[in-house]
mmCIF file of N, CA and C in Angstrom:
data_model
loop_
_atom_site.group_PDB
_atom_site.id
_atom_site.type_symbol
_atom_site.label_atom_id
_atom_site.label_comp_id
_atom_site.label_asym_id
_atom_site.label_seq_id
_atom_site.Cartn_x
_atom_site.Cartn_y
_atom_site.Cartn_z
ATOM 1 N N UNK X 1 3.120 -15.558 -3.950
ATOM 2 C CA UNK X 1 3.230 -14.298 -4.660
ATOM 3 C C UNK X 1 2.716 -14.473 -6.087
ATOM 4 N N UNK X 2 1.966 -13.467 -6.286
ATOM 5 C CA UNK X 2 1.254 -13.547 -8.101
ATOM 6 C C UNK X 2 3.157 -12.684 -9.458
ATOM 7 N N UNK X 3 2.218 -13.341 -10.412
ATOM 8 C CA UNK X 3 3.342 -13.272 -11.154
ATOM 9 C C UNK X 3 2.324 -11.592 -12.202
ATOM 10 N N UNK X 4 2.991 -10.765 -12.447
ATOM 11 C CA UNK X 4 2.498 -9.474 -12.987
ATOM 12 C C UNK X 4 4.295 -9.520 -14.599
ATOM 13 N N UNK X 5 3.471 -8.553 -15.178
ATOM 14 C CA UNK X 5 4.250 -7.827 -16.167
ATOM 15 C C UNK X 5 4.962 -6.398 -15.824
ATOM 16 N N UNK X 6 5.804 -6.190 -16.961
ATOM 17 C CA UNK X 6 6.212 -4.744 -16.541
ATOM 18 C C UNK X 6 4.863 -3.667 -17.241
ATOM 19 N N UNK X 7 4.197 -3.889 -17.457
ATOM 20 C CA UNK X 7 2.926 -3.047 -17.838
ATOM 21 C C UNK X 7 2.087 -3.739 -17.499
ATOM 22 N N UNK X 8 0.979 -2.861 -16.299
ATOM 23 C CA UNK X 8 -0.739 -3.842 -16.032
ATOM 24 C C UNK X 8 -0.982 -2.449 -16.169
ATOM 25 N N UNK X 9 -2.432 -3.190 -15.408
ATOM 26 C CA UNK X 9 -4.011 -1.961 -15.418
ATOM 27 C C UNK X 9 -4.233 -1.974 -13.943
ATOM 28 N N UNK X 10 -4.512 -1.125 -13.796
ATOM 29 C CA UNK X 10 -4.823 -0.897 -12.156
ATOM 30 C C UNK X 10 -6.313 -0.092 -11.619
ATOM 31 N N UNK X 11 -6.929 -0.404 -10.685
ATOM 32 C CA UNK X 11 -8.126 0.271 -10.417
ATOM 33 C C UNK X 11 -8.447 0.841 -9.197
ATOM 34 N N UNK X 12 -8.554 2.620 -8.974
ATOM 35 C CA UNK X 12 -8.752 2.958 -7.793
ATOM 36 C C UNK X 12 -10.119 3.482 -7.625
ATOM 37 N N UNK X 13 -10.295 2.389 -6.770
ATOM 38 C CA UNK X 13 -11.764 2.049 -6.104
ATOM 39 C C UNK X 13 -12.457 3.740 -5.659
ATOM 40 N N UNK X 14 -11.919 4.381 -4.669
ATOM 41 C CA UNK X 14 -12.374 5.624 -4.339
ATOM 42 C C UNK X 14 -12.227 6.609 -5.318
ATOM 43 N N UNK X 15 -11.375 6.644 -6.173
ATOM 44 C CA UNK X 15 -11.674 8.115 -7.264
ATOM 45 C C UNK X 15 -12.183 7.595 -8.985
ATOM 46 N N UNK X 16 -13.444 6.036 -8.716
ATOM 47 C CA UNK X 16 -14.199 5.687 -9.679
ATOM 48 C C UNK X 16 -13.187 5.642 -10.944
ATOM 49 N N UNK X 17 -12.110 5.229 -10.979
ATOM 50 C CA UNK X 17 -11.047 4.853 -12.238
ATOM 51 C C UNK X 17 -10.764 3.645 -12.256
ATOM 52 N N UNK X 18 -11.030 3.337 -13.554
ATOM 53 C CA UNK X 18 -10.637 1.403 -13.851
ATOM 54 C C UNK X 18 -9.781 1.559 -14.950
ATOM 55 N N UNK X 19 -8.900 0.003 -14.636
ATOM 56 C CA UNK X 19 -7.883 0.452 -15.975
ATOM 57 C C UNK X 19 -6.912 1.060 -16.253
ATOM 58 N N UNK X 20 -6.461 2.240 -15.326
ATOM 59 C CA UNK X 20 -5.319 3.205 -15.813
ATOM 60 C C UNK X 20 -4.262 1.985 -16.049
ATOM 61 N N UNK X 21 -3.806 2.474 -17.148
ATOM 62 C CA UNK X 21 -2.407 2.174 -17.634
ATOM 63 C C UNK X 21 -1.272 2.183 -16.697
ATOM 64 N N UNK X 22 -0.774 1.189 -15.885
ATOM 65 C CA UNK X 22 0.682 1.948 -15.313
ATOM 66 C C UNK X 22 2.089 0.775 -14.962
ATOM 67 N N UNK X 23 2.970 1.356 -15.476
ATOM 68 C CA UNK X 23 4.600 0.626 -15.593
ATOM 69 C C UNK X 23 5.054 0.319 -13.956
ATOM 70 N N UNK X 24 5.112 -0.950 -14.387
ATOM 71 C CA UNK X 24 5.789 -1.629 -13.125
ATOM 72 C C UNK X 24 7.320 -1.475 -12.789
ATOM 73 N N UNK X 25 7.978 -0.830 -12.334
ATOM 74 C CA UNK X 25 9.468 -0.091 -11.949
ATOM 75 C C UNK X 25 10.294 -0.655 -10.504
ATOM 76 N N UNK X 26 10.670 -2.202 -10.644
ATOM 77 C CA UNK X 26 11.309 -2.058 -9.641
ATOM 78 C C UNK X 26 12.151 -1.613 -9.121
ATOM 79 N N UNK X 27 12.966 -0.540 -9.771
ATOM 80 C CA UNK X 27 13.979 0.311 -9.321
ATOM 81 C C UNK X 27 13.728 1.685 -8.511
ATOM 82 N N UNK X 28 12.095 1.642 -8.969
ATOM 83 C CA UNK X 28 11.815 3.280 -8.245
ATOM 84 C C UNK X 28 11.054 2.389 -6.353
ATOM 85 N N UNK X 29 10.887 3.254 -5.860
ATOM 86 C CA UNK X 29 10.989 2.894 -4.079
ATOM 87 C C UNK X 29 9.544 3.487 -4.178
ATOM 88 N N UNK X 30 8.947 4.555 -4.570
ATOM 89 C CA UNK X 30 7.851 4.689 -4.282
ATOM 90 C C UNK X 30 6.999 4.831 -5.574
ATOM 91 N N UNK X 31 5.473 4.473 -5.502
ATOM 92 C CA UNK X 31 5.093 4.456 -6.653
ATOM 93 C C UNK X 31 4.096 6.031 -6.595
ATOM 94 N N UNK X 32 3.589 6.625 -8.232
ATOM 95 C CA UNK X 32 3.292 7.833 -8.835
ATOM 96 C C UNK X 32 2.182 7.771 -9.381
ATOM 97 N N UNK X 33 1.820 9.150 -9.212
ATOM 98 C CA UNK X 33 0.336 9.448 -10.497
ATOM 99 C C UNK X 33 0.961 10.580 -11.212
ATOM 100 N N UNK X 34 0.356 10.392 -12.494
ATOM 101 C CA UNK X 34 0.515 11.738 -13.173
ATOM 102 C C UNK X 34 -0.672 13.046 -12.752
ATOM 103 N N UNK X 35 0.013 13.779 -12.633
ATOM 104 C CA UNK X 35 -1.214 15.216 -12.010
ATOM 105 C C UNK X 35 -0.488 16.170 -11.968
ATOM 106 N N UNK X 36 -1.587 17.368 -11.893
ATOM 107 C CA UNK X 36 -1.332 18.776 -11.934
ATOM 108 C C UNK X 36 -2.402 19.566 -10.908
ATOM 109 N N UNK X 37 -2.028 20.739 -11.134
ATOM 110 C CA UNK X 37 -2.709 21.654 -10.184
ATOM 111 C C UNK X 37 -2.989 20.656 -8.725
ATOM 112 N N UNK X 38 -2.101 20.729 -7.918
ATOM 113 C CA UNK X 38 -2.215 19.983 -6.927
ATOM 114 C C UNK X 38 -2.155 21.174 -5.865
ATOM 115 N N UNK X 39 -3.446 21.303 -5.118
ATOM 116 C CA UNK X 39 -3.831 22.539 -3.771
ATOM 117 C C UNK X 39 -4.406 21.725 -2.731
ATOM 118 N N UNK X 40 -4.207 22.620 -1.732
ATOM 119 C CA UNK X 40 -4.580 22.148 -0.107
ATOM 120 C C UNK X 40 -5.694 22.896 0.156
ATOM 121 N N UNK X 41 -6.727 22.916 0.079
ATOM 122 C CA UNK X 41 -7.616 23.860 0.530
ATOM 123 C C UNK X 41 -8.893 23.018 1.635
ATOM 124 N N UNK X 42 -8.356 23.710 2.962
ATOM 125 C CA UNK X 42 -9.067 23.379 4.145
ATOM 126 C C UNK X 42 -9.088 22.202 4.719
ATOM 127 N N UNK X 43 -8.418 21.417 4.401
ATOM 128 C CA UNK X 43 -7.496 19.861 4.871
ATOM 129 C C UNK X 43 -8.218 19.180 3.921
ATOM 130 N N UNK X 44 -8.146 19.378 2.367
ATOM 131 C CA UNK X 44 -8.275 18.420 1.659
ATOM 132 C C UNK X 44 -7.318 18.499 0.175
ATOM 133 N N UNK X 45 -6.942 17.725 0.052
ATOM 134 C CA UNK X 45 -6.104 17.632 -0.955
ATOM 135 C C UNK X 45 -6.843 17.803 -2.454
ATOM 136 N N UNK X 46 -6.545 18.548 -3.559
ATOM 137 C CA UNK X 46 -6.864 18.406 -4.667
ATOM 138 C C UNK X 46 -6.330 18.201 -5.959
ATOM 139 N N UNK X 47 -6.241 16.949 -6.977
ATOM 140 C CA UNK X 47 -5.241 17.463 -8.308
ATOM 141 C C UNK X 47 -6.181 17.383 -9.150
ATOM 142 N N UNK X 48 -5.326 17.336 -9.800
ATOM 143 C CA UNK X 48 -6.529 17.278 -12.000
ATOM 144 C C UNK X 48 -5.023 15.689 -12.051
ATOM 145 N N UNK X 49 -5.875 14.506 -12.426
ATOM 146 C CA UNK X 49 -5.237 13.382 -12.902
ATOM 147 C C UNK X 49 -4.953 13.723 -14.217
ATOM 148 N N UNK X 50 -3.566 13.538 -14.723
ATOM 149 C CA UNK X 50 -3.201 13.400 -15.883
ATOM 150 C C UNK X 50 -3.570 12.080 -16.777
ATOM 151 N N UNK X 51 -3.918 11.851 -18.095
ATOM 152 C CA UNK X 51 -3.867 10.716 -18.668
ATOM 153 C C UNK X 51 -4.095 10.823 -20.175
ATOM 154 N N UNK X 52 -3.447 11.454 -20.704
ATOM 155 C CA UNK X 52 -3.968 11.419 -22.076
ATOM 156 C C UNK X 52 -4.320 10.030 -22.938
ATOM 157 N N UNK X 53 -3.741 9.044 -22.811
ATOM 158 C CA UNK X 53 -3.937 7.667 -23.621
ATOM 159 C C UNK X 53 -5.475 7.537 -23.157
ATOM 160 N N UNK X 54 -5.963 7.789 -22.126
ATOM 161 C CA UNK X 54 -7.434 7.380 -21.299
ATOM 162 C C UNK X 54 -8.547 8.595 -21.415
ATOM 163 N N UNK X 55 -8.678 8.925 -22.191
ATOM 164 C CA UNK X 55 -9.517 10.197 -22.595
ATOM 165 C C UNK X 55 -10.954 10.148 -21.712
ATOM 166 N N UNK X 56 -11.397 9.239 -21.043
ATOM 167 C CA UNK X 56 -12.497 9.270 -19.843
ATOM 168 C C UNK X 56 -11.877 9.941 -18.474
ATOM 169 N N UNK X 57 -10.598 9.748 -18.604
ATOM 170 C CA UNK X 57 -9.840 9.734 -17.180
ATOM 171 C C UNK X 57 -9.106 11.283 -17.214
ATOM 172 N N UNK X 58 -8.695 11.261 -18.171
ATOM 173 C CA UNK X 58 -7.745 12.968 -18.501
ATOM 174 C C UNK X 58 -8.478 13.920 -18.051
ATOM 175 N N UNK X 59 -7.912 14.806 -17.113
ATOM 176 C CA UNK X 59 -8.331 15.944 -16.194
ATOM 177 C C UNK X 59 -8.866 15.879 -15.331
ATOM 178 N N UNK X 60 -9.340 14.529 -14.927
ATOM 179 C CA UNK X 60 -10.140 14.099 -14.128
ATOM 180 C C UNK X 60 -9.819 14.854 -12.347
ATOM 181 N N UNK X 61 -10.850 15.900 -11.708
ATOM 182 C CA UNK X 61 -10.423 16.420 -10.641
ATOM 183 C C UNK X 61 -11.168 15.390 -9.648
ATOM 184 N N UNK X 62 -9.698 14.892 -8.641
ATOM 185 C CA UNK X 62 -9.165 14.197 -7.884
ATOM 186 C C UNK X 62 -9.162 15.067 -6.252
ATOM 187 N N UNK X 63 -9.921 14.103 -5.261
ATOM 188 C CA UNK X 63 -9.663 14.688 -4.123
ATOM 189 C C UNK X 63 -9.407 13.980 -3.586
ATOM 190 N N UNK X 64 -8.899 13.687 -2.194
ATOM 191 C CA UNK X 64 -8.252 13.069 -0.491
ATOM 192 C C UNK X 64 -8.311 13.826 0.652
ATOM 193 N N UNK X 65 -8.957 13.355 1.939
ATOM 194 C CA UNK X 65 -7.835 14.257 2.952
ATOM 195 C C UNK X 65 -7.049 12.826 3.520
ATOM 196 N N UNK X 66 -6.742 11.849 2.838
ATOM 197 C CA UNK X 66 -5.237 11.337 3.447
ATOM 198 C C UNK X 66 -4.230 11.256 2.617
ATOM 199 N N UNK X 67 -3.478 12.450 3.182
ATOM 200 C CA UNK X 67 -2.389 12.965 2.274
ATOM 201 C C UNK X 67 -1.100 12.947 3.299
ATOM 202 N N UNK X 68 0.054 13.506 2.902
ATOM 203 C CA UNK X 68 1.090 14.281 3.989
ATOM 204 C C UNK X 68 2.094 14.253 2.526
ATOM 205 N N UNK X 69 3.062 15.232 3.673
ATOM 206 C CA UNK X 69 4.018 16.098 2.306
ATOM 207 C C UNK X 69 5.172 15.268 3.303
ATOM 208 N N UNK X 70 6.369 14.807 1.767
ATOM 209 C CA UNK X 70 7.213 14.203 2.091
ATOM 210 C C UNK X 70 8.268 14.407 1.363
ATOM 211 N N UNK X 71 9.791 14.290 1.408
ATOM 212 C CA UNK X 71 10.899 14.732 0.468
ATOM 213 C C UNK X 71 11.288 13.369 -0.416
ATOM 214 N N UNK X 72 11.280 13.555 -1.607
ATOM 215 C CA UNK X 72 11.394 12.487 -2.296
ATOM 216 C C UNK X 72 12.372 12.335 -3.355
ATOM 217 N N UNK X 73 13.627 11.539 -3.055
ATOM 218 C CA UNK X 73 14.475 11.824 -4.855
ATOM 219 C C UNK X 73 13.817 11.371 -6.298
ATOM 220 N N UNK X 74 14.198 12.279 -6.583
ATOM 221 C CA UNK X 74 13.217 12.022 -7.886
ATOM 222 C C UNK X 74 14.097 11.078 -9.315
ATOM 223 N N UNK X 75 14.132 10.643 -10.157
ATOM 224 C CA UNK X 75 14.878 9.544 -11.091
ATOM 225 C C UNK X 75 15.851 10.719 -11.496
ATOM 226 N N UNK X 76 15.932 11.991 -11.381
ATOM 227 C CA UNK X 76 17.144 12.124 -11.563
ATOM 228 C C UNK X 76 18.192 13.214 -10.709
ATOM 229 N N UNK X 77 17.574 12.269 -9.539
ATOM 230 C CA UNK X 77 18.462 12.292 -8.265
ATOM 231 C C UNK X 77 18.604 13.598 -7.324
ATOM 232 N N UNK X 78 17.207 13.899 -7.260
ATOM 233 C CA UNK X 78 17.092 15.464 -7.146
ATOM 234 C C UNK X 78 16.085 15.440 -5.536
ATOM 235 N N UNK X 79 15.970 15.824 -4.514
ATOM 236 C CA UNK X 79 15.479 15.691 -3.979
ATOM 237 C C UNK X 79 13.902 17.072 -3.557
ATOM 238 N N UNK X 80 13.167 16.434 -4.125
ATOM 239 C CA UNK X 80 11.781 17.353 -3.510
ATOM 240 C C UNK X 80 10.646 17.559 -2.759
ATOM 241 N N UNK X 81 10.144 18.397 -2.388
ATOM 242 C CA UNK X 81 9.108 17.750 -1.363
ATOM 243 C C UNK X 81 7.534 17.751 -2.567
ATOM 244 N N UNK X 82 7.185 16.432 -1.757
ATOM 245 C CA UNK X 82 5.548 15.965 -2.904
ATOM 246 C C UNK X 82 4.725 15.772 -1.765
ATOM 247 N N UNK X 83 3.377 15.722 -2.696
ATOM 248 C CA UNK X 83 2.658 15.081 -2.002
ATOM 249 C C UNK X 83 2.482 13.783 -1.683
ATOM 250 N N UNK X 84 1.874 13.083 -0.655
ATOM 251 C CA UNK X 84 1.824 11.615 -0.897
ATOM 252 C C UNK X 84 0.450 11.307 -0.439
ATOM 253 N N UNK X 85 -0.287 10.404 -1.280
ATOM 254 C CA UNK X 85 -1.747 10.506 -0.881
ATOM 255 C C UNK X 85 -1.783 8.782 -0.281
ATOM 256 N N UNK X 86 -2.777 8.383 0.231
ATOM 257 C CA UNK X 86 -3.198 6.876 0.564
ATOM 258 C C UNK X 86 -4.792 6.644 0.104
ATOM 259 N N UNK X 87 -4.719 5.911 -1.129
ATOM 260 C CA UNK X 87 -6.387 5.340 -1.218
ATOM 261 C C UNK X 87 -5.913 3.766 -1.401
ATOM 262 N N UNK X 88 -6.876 3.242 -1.960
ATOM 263 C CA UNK X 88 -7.233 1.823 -2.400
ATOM 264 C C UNK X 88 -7.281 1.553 -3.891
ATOM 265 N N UNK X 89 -6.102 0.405 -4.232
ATOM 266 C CA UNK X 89 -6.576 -0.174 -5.412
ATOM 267 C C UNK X 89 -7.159 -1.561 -5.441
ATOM 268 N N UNK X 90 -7.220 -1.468 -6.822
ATOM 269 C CA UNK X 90 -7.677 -2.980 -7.287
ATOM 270 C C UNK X 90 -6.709 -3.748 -8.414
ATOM 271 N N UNK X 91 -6.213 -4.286 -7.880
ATOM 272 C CA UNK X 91 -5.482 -5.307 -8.567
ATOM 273 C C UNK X 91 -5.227 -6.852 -8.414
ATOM 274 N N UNK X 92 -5.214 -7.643 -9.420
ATOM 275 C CA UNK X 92 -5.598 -8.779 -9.429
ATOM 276 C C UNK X 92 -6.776 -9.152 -8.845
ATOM 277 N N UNK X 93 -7.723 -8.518 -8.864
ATOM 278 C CA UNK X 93 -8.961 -8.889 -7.997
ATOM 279 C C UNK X 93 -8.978 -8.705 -7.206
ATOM 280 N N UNK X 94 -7.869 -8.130 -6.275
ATOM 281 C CA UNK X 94 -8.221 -8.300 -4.748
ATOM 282 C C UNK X 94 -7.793 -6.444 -4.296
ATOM 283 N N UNK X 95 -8.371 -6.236 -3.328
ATOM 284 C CA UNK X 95 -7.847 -4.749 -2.635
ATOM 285 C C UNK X 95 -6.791 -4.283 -2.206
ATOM 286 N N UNK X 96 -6.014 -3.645 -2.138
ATOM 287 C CA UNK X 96 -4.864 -3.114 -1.570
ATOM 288 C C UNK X 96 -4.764 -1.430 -1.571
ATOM 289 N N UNK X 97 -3.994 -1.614 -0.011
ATOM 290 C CA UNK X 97 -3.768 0.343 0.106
ATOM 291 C C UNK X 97 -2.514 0.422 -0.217
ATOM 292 N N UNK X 98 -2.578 1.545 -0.857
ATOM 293 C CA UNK X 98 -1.005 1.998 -1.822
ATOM 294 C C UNK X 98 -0.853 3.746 -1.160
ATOM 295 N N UNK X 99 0.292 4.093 -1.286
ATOM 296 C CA UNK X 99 0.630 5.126 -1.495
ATOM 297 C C UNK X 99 1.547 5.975 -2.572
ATOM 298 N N UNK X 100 0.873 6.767 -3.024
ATOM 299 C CA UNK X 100 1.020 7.330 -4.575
ATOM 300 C C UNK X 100 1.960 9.189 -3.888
ATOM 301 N N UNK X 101 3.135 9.291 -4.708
ATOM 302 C CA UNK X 101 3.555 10.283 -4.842
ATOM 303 C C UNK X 101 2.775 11.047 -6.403
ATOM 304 N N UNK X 102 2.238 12.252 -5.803
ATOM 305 C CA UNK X 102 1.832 13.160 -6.724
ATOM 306 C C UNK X 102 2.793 14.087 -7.813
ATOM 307 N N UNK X 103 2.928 13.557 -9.462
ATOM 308 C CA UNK X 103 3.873 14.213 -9.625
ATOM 309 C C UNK X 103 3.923 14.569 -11.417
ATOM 310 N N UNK X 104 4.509 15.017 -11.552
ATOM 311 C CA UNK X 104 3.996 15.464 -13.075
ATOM 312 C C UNK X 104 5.028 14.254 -14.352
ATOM 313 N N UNK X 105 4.651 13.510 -14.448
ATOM 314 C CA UNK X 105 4.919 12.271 -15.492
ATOM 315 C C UNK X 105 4.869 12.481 -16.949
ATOM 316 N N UNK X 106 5.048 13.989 -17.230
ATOM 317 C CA UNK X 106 4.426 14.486 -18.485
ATOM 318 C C UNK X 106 5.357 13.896 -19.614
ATOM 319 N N UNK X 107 6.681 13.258 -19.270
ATOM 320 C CA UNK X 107 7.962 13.149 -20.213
ATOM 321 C C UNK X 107 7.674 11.348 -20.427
ATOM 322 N N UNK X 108 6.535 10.613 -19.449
ATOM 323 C CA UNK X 108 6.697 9.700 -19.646
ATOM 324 C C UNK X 108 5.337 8.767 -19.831
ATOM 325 N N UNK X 109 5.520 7.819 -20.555
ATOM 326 C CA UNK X 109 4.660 6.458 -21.776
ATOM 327 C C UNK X 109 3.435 6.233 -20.771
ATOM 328 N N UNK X 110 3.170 6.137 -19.280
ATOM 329 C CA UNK X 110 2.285 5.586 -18.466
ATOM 330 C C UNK X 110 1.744 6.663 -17.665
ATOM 331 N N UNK X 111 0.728 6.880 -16.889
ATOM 332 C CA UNK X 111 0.178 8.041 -16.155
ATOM 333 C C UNK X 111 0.364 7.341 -14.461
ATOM 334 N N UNK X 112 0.645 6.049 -14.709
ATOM 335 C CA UNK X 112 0.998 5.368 -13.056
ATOM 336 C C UNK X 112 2.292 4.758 -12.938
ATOM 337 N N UNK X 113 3.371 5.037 -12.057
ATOM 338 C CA UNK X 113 4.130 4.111 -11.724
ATOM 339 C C UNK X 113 4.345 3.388 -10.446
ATOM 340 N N UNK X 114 4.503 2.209 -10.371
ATOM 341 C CA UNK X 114 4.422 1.184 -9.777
ATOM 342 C C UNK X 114 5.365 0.851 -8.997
ATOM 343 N N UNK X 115 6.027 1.383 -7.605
ATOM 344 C CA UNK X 115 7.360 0.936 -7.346
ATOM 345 C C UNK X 115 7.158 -0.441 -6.143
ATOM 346 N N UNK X 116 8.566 -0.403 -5.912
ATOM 347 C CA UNK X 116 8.999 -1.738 -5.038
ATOM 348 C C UNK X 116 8.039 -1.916 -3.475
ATOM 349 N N UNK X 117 7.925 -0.599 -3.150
ATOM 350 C CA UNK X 117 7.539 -0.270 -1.525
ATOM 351 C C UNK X 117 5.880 -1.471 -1.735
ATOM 352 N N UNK X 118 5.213 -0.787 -2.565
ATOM 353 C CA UNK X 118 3.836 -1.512 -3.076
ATOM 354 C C UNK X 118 3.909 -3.201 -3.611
ATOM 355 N N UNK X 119 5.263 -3.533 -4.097
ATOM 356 C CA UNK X 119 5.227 -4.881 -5.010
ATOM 357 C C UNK X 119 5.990 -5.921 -3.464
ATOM 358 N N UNK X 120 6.651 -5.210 -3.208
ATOM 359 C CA UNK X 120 7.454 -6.079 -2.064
ATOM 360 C C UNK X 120 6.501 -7.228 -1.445
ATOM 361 N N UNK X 121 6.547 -8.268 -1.423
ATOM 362 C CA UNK X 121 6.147 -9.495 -0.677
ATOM 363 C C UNK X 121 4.590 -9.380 -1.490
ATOM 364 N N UNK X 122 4.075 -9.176 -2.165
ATOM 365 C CA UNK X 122 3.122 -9.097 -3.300
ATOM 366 C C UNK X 122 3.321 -10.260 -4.066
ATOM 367 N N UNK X 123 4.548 -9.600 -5.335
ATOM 368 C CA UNK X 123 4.211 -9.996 -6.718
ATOM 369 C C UNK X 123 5.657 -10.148 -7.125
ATOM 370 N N UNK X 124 5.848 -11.264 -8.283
ATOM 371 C CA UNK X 124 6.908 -11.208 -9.315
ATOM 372 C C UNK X 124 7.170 -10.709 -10.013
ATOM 373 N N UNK X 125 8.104 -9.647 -10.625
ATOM 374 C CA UNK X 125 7.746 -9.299 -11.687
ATOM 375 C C UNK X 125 8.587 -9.730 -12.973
ATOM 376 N N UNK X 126 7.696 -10.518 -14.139
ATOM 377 C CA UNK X 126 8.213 -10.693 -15.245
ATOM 378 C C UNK X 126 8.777 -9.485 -16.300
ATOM 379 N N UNK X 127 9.302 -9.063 -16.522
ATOM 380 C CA UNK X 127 9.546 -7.934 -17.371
ATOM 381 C C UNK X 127 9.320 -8.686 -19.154
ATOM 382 N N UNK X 128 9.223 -9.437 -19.295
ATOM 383 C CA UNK X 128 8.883 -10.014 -20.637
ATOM 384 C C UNK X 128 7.355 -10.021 -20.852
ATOM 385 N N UNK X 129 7.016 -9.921 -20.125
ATOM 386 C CA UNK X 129 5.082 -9.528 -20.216
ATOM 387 C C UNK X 129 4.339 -8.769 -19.973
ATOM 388 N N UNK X 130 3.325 -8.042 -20.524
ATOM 389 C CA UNK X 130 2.566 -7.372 -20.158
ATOM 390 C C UNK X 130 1.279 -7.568 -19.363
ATOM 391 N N UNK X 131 0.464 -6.817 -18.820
ATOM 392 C CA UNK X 131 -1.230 -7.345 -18.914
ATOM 393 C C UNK X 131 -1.718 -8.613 -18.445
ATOM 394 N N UNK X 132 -0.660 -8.917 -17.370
ATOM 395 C CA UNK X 132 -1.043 -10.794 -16.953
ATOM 396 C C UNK X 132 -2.263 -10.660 -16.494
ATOM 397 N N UNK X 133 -2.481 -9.724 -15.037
ATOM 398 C CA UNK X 133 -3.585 -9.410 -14.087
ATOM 399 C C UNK X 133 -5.027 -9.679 -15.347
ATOM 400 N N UNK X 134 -5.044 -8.784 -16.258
ATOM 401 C CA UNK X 134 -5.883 -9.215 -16.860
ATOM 402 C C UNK X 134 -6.336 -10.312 -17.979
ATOM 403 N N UNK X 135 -5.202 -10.506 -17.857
ATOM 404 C CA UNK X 135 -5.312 -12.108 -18.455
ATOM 405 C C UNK X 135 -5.763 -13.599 -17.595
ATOM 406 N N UNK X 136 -5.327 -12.887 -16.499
ATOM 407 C CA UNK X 136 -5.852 -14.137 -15.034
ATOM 408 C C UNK X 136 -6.504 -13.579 -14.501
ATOM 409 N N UNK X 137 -7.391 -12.456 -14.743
ATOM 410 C CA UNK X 137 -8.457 -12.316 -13.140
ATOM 411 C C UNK X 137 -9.491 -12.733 -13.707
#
């Protein structure tokens, strides 16, 4: 298992983004994007990516058709139905498929969060460090 921080960079290969900023959370179960205007039109999924710290990336309109709608508690214990999309990242150099709940992160420091479902049998996580991935790839 690789050793990560509670803050890396992450890269999704299919919607041409390198870098996003996003907090590693082992307490949350599934991991997030920040987004808005999220529509279904004709079996394809659409949002606008949130990111203000990343001013290349902010508004950036985002499509999928591998999606499905799922009920999810949210951190403060609320249960809703989201979207959930499946692409590909890049981290530590190597590929991985993740699944991202679509959701509005507007109250919070990162535009990605990172949960357990994705880190499980992966990675360590140090919470005293940031930015390892890119310090070792």
């Amino acid at each position: 298992m690789k050793l990560i921080g509670r803050i890396e960079k992450i890269s999704f290969l299919k919607w041409d983004i390198e870098d996003l900023p996003a907090k590693i959370d082992t307490g949350a179960y599934t991991s997030a994007i920040h987004c808005k205007h999220i529509e279904e039109v004709d079996g394809v999924l659409q949002f606008i990516l949130l990111c203000p710290k990343t001013e290349k990336y902010n508004n950036k309109l985002l499509q999928t058709t591998k999606y499905q709608v799922k009920s999810i508690r949210s951190s403060n214990g609320k249960k809703q139905k989201r979207y959930i999309v499946s692409t590909s990242v890049l981290f530590y150099e190597k590929k991985y498929k993740i699944k991202l709940s679509l959701s509005d992160r507007g109250k919070m420091t990162y535009p990605v969060l990172i949960g357990r479902k994705f880190l499980n049998k992966k990675f360590i996580v140090d919470v005293s460090k940031k930015n390892i991935t890119q310090k070792e790839a």
